[in-house]
mmCIF file of C-alpha atoms in Angstrom:
data_model
loop_
_atom_site.group_PDB
_atom_site.id
_atom_site.type_symbol
_atom_site.label_atom_id
_atom_site.label_comp_id
_atom_site.label_asym_id
_atom_site.label_seq_id
_atom_site.Cartn_x
_atom_site.Cartn_y
_atom_site.Cartn_z
ATOM 1 C CA MET A 1 81.639 -100.594 -25.886
ATOM 2 C CA VAL A 2 78.305 -100.208 -24.496
ATOM 3 C CA ASP A 3 75.963 -97.684 -26.041
ATOM 4 C CA LYS A 4 74.990 -94.841 -24.110
ATOM 5 C CA ASN A 5 71.538 -94.154 -23.087
ATOM 6 C CA ALA A 6 69.476 -90.697 -24.040
ATOM 7 C CA PHE A 7 70.562 -89.189 -20.629
ATOM 8 C CA GLN A 8 73.963 -89.962 -20.855
ATOM 9 C CA GLN A 9 74.182 -88.678 -24.298
ATOM 10 C CA ARG A 10 72.652 -85.575 -23.043
ATOM 11 C CA PHE A 11 75.014 -85.466 -20.013
ATOM 12 C CA ASP A 12 77.892 -85.639 -22.470
ATOM 13 C CA ALA A 13 76.846 -82.749 -24.514
ATOM 14 C CA MET A 14 76.403 -80.688 -21.363
ATOM 15 C CA LEU A 15 80.143 -81.510 -20.223
ATOM 16 C CA ALA A 16 81.071 -80.539 -23.953
ATOM 17 C CA HIS A 17 79.226 -77.268 -23.882
ATOM 18 C CA ALA A 18 80.801 -76.404 -20.426
ATOM 19 C CA GLY A 19 84.276 -77.146 -21.918
ATOM 20 C CA MET A 20 84.823 -80.180 -19.623
ATOM 21 C CA THR A 21 85.956 -83.684 -20.834
ATOM 22 C CA THR A 22 85.553 -85.886 -17.832
ATOM 23 C CA LEU A 23 83.109 -86.731 -15.228
ATOM 24 C CA ALA A 24 86.199 -86.191 -12.522
ATOM 25 C CA ALA A 25 86.490 -82.606 -13.722
ATOM 26 C CA PHE A 26 82.851 -81.874 -13.629
ATOM 27 C CA ALA A 27 82.754 -83.213 -10.184
ATOM 28 C CA ASP A 28 85.643 -81.082 -9.044
ATOM 29 C CA GLN A 29 83.804 -77.933 -10.699
ATOM 30 C CA LEU A 30 80.837 -78.634 -8.639
ATOM 31 C CA GLN A 31 82.745 -79.286 -5.627
ATOM 32 C CA VAL A 32 80.895 -82.846 -5.012
ATOM 33 C CA SER A 33 82.530 -86.108 -4.844
ATOM 34 C CA ARG A 34 83.218 -87.803 -8.182
ATOM 35 C CA GLN A 35 81.192 -91.078 -6.717
ATOM 36 C CA VAL A 36 77.840 -88.759 -6.741
ATOM 37 C CA VAL A 37 78.453 -87.534 -10.272
ATOM 38 C CA ASN A 38 79.340 -91.164 -11.326
ATOM 39 C CA ASN A 39 76.265 -92.088 -9.758
ATOM 40 C CA TRP A 40 74.086 -89.909 -11.451
ATOM 41 C CA TYR A 41 75.726 -90.634 -14.770
ATOM 42 C CA ASN A 42 75.909 -94.748 -14.470
ATOM 43 C CA ARG A 43 72.970 -95.516 -11.868
ATOM 44 C CA ASP A 44 70.291 -92.913 -11.204
ATOM 45 C CA GLY A 45 70.213 -91.418 -14.844
ATOM 46 C CA ARG A 46 69.415 -87.946 -13.191
ATOM 47 C CA ILE A 47 71.130 -84.825 -11.576
ATOM 48 C CA ALA A 48 69.834 -84.510 -8.174
ATOM 49 C CA ALA A 49 67.500 -81.510 -7.301
ATOM 50 C CA LYS A 50 69.667 -80.476 -4.752
ATOM 51 C CA ASN A 51 72.469 -79.627 -7.208
ATOM 52 C CA ARG A 52 70.423 -78.283 -9.709
ATOM 53 C CA LEU A 53 71.360 -74.672 -9.643
ATOM 54 C CA ALA A 54 74.992 -75.579 -9.120
ATOM 55 C CA VAL A 55 74.914 -77.696 -12.398
ATOM 56 C CA GLN A 56 72.985 -75.177 -14.411
ATOM 57 C CA ALA A 57 75.486 -72.215 -12.985
ATOM 58 C CA ALA A 58 78.712 -74.171 -13.731
ATOM 59 C CA THR A 59 77.440 -75.252 -17.287
ATOM 60 C CA GLY A 60 74.978 -72.872 -18.705
ATOM 61 C CA VAL A 61 72.639 -76.075 -19.562
ATOM 62 C CA SER A 62 69.170 -76.672 -18.507
ATOM 63 C CA VAL A 63 68.943 -79.779 -15.923
ATOM 64 C CA ASP A 64 65.556 -80.215 -17.164
ATOM 65 C CA TRP A 65 66.846 -80.781 -20.708
ATOM 66 C CA VAL A 66 69.580 -83.160 -19.104
ATOM 67 C CA ASN A 67 67.363 -85.214 -17.032
ATOM 68 C CA ASP A 68 64.306 -85.564 -19.022
ATOM 69 C CA GLY A 69 65.145 -83.976 -22.496
ATOM 70 C CA ILE A 70 62.685 -81.158 -21.803
ATOM 71 C CA GLY A 71 63.074 -77.696 -23.446
ATOM 72 C CA GLU A 72 66.196 -76.362 -25.030
ATOM 73 C CA MET A 73 69.873 -77.446 -23.957
ATOM 74 C CA GLN A 74 71.233 -73.808 -23.075
ATOM 75 C CA LEU A 75 69.392 -71.689 -20.468
ATOM 76 C CA ARG A 76 68.416 -68.377 -21.714
ATOM 77 C CA SER A 77 69.904 -64.873 -20.072
ATOM 78 C CA SER A 78 69.074 -64.208 -16.505
ATOM 79 C CA THR A 79 66.172 -61.860 -18.269
ATOM 80 C CA SER A 80 62.952 -64.211 -18.577
ATOM 81 C CA GLN A 81 61.681 -63.403 -22.032
ATOM 82 C CA SER A 82 58.313 -64.728 -21.680
ATOM 83 C CA VAL A 83 57.527 -62.304 -18.661
ATOM 84 C CA GLY A 84 60.149 -59.583 -18.833
ATOM 85 C CA LEU A 85 61.586 -60.356 -15.239
ATOM 86 C CA ASP A 86 65.073 -59.532 -14.585
ATOM 87 C CA ILE A 87 66.409 -62.720 -11.955
ATOM 88 C CA GLU A 88 69.304 -61.061 -10.927
ATOM 89 C CA LYS A 89 67.667 -57.820 -9.891
ATOM 90 C CA LEU A 90 64.542 -59.852 -8.617
ATOM 91 C CA GLN A 91 66.900 -61.831 -6.419
ATOM 92 C CA THR A 92 68.806 -58.841 -5.090
ATOM 93 C CA SER A 93 65.272 -56.964 -4.322
ATOM 94 C CA ILE A 94 64.617 -60.232 -2.195
ATOM 95 C CA GLY A 95 68.084 -60.323 -0.459
ATOM 96 C CA TYR A 96 67.678 -56.375 0.316
ATOM 97 C CA VAL A 97 64.565 -57.007 1.762
ATOM 98 C CA ILE A 98 65.351 -60.192 3.903
ATOM 99 C CA ASP A 99 68.335 -58.561 5.202
ATOM 100 C CA VAL A 100 66.600 -55.505 6.467
ATOM 101 C CA PHE A 101 64.012 -57.882 8.115
ATOM 102 C CA LEU A 102 67.105 -59.788 9.943
ATOM 103 C CA TYR A 103 68.579 -56.377 10.611
ATOM 104 C CA THR A 104 65.590 -54.909 12.439
ATOM 105 C CA GLN A 105 65.196 -58.278 14.026
ATOM 106 C CA THR A 106 61.413 -58.093 12.636
ATOM 107 C CA PRO A 107 59.848 -61.361 12.065
ATOM 108 C CA ILE A 108 59.956 -62.011 8.689
ATOM 109 C CA THR A 109 56.406 -62.599 6.860
ATOM 110 C CA SER A 110 55.890 -63.786 3.276
ATOM 111 C CA ARG A 111 53.383 -61.069 2.541
ATOM 112 C CA GLY A 112 55.830 -58.564 4.035
ATOM 113 C CA VAL A 113 58.910 -59.777 1.785
ATOM 114 C CA ALA A 114 56.585 -59.979 -1.201
ATOM 115 C CA ARG A 115 55.375 -56.450 -1.177
ATOM 116 C CA LEU A 116 58.445 -54.846 -0.004
ATOM 117 C CA SER A 117 60.246 -56.922 -2.823
ATOM 118 C CA ALA A 118 58.082 -55.732 -5.421
ATOM 119 C CA GLY A 119 58.685 -52.165 -4.633
ATOM 120 C CA VAL A 120 62.569 -52.762 -4.527
ATOM 121 C CA TYR A 121 62.581 -54.526 -7.634
ATOM 122 C CA ASP A 122 60.339 -51.662 -9.166
ATOM 123 C CA LEU A 123 63.149 -49.282 -8.188
ATOM 124 C CA LEU A 124 65.839 -51.562 -9.521
ATOM 125 C CA ILE A 125 64.427 -51.738 -12.966
ATOM 126 C CA SER A 126 63.449 -48.089 -13.397
ATOM 127 C CA ASP A 127 65.526 -45.411 -15.081
ATOM 128 C CA GLU A 128 65.756 -43.539 -11.744
ATOM 129 C CA PRO A 129 69.286 -43.852 -10.117
ATOM 130 C CA VAL A 130 69.013 -45.775 -6.951
ATOM 131 C CA ASN A 131 70.997 -44.923 -3.784
ATOM 132 C CA VAL A 132 71.395 -48.391 -2.098
ATOM 133 C CA ILE A 133 72.177 -46.591 1.448
ATOM 134 C CA GLU A 134 69.089 -44.620 0.933
ATOM 135 C CA LEU A 135 67.217 -47.481 0.117
ATOM 136 C CA GLY A 136 68.201 -49.487 3.101
ATOM 137 C CA GLU A 137 67.165 -46.552 5.160
ATOM 138 C CA ARG A 138 63.804 -46.393 3.648
ATOM 139 C CA LEU A 139 63.398 -50.055 4.103
ATOM 140 C CA LYS A 140 64.195 -50.102 7.634
ATOM 141 C CA LYS A 141 61.437 -47.463 8.169
ATOM 142 C CA GLN A 142 58.753 -49.306 6.169
ATOM 143 C CA VAL A 143 59.677 -52.775 7.382
ATOM 144 C CA GLN A 144 57.478 -52.518 10.566
ATOM 145 C CA GLY A 145 54.420 -51.682 8.460
ATOM 146 C CA GLU A 146 55.100 -53.923 5.675
ATOM 147 C CA LYS A 147 54.225 -51.100 3.198
ATOM 148 C CA ASN A 148 55.724 -51.423 -0.323
ATOM 149 C CA VAL A 149 58.724 -49.221 -0.784
ATOM 150 C CA GLY A 150 57.003 -47.850 -4.137
ATOM 151 C CA GLN A 151 53.665 -47.367 -2.317
ATOM 152 C CA VAL A 152 51.850 -44.145 -2.466
ATOM 153 C CA GLU A 153 52.213 -42.499 0.929
ATOM 154 C CA ALA A 154 48.450 -41.375 1.223
ATOM 155 C CA GLY A 155 47.224 -44.715 -0.284
ATOM 156 C CA SER A 156 45.918 -47.869 1.794
ATOM 157 C CA THR A 157 48.372 -50.723 2.572
ATOM 158 C CA ASP A 158 46.635 -52.390 -0.341
ATOM 159 C CA SER A 159 47.258 -49.830 -2.844
ATOM 160 C CA ASP A 160 50.550 -50.873 -4.300
ATOM 161 C CA ASP A 161 52.093 -48.560 -7.249
ATOM 162 C CA HIS A 162 54.554 -51.165 -8.956
ATOM 163 C CA GLY A 163 54.442 -49.647 -12.129
ATOM 164 C CA GLY A 164 56.256 -46.775 -11.480
ATOM 165 C CA THR A 165 54.266 -44.325 -13.491
ATOM 166 C CA LYS A 166 52.148 -43.059 -10.502
ATOM 167 C CA ARG A 167 55.075 -42.928 -8.121
ATOM 168 C CA ARG A 168 56.806 -40.904 -10.747
ATOM 169 C CA ALA A 169 53.741 -38.620 -11.237
ATOM 170 C CA ALA A 170 53.220 -38.297 -7.386
ATOM 171 C CA ALA A 171 57.065 -37.142 -6.912
ATOM 172 C CA GLY A 172 56.766 -34.622 -9.867
#
């Protein structure tokens, strides 16, 4: 029997953590060919970058850990402990904003997406109830000017209000 290299040992640990016993079962779970997974395991010694998110979602294990032994094996929850971001809500806010740009057939700019997403994210993480239909209507109106959803109306376009405190004070 051939000794397994460090990558293969970590790969096996990832499969065990995910409750999979074979490379074939793992390939089926990822919906990639068995040859692709066999190549990672036996030849490449790496999980391909384009499959990174799918592998992490299927196993709950960090691809950085599997590929290079960097960091911890298990992924943390979707809320980043270091910066306090709720990744799912951030992704949701960006999705809403991009959908509105596409719906209104307005050219998408990175600045516009960033500014509007920050405002939507602020609303999603606040304790205030969010009416998604109303939010969509507000976004449609504001997309043309790329104004932040949480921005104080009387402020300049560079005067964002992401913390929620000013917005609540201004509303109250």
